[in-house]
Each structure stands twice: as C-alpha cells, then as structure tokens.
Coordinates of C-alpha atoms in Angstrom, one line a residue:
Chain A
X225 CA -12.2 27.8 -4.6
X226 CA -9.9 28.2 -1.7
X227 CA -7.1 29.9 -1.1
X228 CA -3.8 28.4 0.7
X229 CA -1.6 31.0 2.6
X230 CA 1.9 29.2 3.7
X231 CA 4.4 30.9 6.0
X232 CA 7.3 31.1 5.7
X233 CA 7.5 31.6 2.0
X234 CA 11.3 30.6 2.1
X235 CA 14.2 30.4 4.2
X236 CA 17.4 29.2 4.9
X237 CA 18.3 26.7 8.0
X238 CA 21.3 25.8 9.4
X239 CA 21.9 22.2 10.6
X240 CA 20.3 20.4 13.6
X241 CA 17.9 22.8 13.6
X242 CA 13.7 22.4 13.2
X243 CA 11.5 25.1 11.6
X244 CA 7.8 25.0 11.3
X245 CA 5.4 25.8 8.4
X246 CA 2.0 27.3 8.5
X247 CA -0.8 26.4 6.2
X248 CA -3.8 28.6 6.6
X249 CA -6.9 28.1 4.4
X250 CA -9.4 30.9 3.7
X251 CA -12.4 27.8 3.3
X252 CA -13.2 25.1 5.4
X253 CA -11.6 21.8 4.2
X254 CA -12.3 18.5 4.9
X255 CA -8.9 16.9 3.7
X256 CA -5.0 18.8 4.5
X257 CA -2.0 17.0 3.2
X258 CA 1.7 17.9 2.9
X259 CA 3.9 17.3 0.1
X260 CA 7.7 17.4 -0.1
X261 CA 9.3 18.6 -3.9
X262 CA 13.1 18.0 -4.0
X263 CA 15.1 19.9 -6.4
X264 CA 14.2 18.8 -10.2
X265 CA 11.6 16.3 -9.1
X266 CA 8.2 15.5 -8.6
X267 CA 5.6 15.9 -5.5
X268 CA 6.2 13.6 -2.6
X269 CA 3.1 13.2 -0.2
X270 CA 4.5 13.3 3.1
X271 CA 1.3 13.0 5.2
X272 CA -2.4 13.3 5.8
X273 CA -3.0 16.1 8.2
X274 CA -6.1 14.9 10.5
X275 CA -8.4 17.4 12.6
X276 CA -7.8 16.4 16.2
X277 CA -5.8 13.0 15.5
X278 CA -2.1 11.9 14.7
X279 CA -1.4 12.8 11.4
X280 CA -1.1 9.6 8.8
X281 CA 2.2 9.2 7.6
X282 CA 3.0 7.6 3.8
X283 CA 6.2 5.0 3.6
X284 CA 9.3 6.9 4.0
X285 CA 8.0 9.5 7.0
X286 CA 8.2 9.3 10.4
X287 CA 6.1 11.3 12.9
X288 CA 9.7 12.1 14.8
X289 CA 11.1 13.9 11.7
X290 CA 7.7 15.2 10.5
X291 CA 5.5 16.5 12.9
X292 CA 2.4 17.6 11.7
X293 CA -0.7 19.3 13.7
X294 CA -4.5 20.1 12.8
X295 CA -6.0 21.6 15.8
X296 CA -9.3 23.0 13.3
X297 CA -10.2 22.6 9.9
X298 CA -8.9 25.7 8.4
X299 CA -5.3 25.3 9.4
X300 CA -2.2 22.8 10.1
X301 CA 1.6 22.8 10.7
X302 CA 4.7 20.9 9.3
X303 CA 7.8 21.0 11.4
X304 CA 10.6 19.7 9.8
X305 CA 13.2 18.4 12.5
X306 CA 16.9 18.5 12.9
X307 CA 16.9 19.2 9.9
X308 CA 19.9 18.2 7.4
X309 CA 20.9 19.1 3.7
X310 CA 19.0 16.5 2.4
X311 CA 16.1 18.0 3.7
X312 CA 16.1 21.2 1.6
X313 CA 13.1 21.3 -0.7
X314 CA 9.7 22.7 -1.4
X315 CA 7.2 22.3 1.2
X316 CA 3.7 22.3 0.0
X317 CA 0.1 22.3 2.2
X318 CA -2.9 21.4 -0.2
X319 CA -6.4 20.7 0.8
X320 CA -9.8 20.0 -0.4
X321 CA -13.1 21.9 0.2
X322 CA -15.6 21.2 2.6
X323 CA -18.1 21.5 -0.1
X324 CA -16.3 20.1 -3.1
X325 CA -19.7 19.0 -5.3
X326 CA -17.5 16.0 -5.6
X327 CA -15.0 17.1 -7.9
X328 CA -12.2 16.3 -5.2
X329 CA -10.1 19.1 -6.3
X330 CA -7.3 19.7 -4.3
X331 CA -6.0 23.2 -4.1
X332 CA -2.3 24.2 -3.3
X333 CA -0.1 26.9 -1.7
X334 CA 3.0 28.4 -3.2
X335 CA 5.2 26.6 -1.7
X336 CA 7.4 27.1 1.6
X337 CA 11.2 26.7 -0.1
X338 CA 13.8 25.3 2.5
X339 CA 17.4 25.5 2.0
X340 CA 19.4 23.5 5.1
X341 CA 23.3 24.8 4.7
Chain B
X292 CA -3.9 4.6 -7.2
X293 CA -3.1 3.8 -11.0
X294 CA 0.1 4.6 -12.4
X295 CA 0.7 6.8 -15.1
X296 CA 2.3 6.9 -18.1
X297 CA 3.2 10.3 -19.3
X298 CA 6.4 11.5 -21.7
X299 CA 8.9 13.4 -20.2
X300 CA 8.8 16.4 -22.7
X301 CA 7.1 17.7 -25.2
X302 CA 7.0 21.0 -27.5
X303 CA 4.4 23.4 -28.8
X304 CA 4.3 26.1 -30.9
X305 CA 2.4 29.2 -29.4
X306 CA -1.2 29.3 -31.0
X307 CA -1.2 25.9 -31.9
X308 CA -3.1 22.7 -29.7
X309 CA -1.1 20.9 -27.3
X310 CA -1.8 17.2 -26.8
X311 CA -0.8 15.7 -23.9
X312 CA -1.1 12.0 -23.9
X313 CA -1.0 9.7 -20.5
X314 CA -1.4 6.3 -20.3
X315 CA -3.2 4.4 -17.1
X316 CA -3.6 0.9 -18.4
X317 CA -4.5 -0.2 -15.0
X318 CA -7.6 1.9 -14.0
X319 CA -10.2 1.1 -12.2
X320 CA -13.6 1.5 -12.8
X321 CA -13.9 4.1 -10.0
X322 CA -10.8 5.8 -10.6
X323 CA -11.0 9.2 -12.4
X324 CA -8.4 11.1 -14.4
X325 CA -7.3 14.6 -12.8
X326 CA -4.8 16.5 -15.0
X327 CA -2.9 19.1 -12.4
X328 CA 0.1 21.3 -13.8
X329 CA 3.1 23.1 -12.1
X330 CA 4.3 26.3 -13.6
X331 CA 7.8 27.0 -12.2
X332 CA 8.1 28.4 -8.3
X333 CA 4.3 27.9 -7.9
X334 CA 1.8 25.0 -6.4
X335 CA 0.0 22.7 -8.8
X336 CA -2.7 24.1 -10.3
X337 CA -5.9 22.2 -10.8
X338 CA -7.0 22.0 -14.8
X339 CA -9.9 19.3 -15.6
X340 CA -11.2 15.8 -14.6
X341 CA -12.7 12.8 -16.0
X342 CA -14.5 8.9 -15.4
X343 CA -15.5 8.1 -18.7
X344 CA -17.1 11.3 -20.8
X345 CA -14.8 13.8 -22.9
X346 CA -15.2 17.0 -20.8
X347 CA -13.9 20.3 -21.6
X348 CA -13.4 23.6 -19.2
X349 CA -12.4 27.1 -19.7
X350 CA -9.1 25.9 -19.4
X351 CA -8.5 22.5 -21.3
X352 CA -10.4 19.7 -23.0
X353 CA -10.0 16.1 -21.7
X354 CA -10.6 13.0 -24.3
X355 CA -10.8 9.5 -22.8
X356 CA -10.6 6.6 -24.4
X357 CA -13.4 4.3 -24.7
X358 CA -11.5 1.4 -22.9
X359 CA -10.4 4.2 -20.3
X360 CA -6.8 2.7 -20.5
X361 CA -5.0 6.2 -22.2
X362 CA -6.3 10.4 -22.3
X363 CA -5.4 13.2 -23.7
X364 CA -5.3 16.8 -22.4
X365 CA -5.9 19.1 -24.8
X366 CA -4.5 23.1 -24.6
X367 CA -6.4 24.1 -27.9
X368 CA -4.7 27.2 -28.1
X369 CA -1.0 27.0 -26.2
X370 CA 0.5 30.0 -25.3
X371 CA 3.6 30.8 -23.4
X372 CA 2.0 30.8 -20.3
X373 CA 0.8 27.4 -20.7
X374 CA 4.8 26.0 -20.1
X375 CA 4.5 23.8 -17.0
X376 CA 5.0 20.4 -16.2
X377 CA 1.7 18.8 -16.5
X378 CA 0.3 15.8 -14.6
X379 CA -1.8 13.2 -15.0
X380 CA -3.2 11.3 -11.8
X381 CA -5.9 8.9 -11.5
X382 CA -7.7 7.8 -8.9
X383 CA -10.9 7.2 -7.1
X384 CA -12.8 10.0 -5.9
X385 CA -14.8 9.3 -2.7
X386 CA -16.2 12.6 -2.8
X387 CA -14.9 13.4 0.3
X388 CA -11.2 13.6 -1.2
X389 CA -8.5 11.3 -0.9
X390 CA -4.8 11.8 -1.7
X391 CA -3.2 12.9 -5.2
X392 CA 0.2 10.4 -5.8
X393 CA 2.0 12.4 -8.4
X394 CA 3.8 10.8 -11.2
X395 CA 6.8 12.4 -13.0
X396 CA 4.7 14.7 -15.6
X397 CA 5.0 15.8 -19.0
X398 CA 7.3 19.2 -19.4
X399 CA 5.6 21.3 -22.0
X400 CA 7.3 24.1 -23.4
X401 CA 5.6 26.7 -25.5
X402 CA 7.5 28.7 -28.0
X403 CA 7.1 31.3 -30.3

C-alpha cells in the first residue's frame, strides 16, 4: 500500500492570491493525478502529474490556472492561481504504485480543503 | 471510460448486507469494475475489483453479471462505519494505471 501525505491540510485564501499543495508519497509510484471535489459533489480529475514533463491537463484545466510539477516519482505540486471563490474545494493527490501486481489501485490523500473568501 | 449507472441513495440496517447495484451497459471487454468509497472529510478509499469473475476481499464481495453490463457490491455485514458514498468506475487497466473518472456514487447510510 502507499501512503499519500498532502500539505496543507486546509486553509483559507483571500482573493487574487495562488497557494501551492504538496503531495508526498511514502512508495514509488508510477502514475500522480490531481482531483478537484466541489462542495456536495463528485471527484473532478484535474490532471495527470508527469515525472519530468508538462503535466496533462483534462477538458476544463488550463496549465495557467493549474500548475502542476513532478520533479521525482515520489512527490508533485498543485498551485492553484489567483485564485477566486469559485475555486474553493477539496484538493486531492492520488497515485498508483510502482509495483501494483496489476491491480491499478489508486491510493488517495486526505484531502487539502481550500476556502477562497 | 464507461459510464456508470449507480442510485443516488440507499439505506441499510446495521448487521444486515448492503447491495449496491451499478449499471455500465457500455463496457468494454478490457474494462474492469473498481468499486472506491468516500467516507466524509477523507480520500476515496479503494474496496474490490473485477473483469468477469465474482471476487470477494476482506472488505466486500463483488458479483458481475455474466453479460458484464450491471454489478453488485456487496457489504455482507453493514455497519455504521460502512456510511460513505460508494463508487463504481470501470475502465481498462493497463497495468501500469490509467485515470479513475468518477461518477456521482451511491450514498449509503447505515442505521441502527
């Protein structure tokens, strides 16, 4: 199994302002991603986190907004830029292991909760 | 990736089986089904997956139907801990992992 550590666990932002979330992983992974869960609804993928390449972004997410880094396999970032109301929700890093057996399970942090006043 | 059918609610009594049905009419032959649930303020957790065979874990049991178009999750003993929005995602495993797309889930609540 792995276990995902994200920092910060939760915080509160004003507008027009960017924050960045860790993802640390106590495994080595092959796959990182980054979902977005808004208030009362489901998980959003925002974006494939790739070692040592642009991240690939899903319909709806820009690079500008969402800038996502992977500098090794055991850790990534998620900035979230000028950030507005709209943008307050749960941040999740999830990830697979480097030796899965197949099963493709991904595993998930807690959660970075953002509130943008 | 398939989409999924799943209801938005359902109950349970604690001690008693849950069933969870989901639909994926349009899976492919090498889609699986992943079943995933979210207990409140925490990541998805990862419960059981399936291609074609029933499998059961410490956790759950998984029946597939023989035409792989619906599955059930089964909790065969629900307790109150077991109240989470469950998922049901299919798709194809490379092995190497690709991305989960996550429908809207089935909210199970477990009461006494």
């Amino acid at each position: 199994s792995a276990v995902i550590s994200q920092k910060p666990s939760r915080d509160i932002c004003q507008r027009g302002t960017s924050l960045t979330i860790q993802c640390q992983v106590d495994s080595q992974v092959t796959m990182m991603f980054w979902y977005r869960q808004q208030p009362g609804q489901s998980l959003t993928l925002i974006a494939t986190a790739n070692q040592g390449s642009e991240a690939t972004y899903e319909s709806g997410f820009v690079i500008d907004k969402f800038p996502i880094s992977r500098p090794n396999l055991t850790f990534s970032t998620l900035t979230v830029s000028n950030m507005s109301p709209e943008d307050s929700s749960i941040y999740l890093c999830s990830a697979t292991l480097l030796a899965g057996g197949g099963t493709g399970e991904l595993f998930f942090g807690e959660g970075s909760r953002l509130t943008v006043l | 990736d398939a989409k999924t059918t799943q209801p938005p609610s359902m109950d349970c009594a604690e001690g008693r089986a849950a069933n969870l049905p989901c639909n994926h009419s349009t899976i492919s032959g090498n889609e699986y089904v992943y079943w995933y649930r979210q207990i409140h303020s925490q990541g998805p957790q990862y419960i059981i997956h399936g291609l074609k065979n029933n499998e059961t874990n410490e956790m759950a049991s998984l029946i597939i139907t023989e035409d792989r178009k619906s599955s059930t999750l089964i909790l065969p003993h629900a307790t109150l801990r077991d109240t989470a929005v469950y998922y049901c995602i299919v798709r194809a495993n490379t092995g190497t992992a690709s991305k989960l797309t996550f429908g809207t889930g089935t909210r199970l609540q477990v009461t006494l």
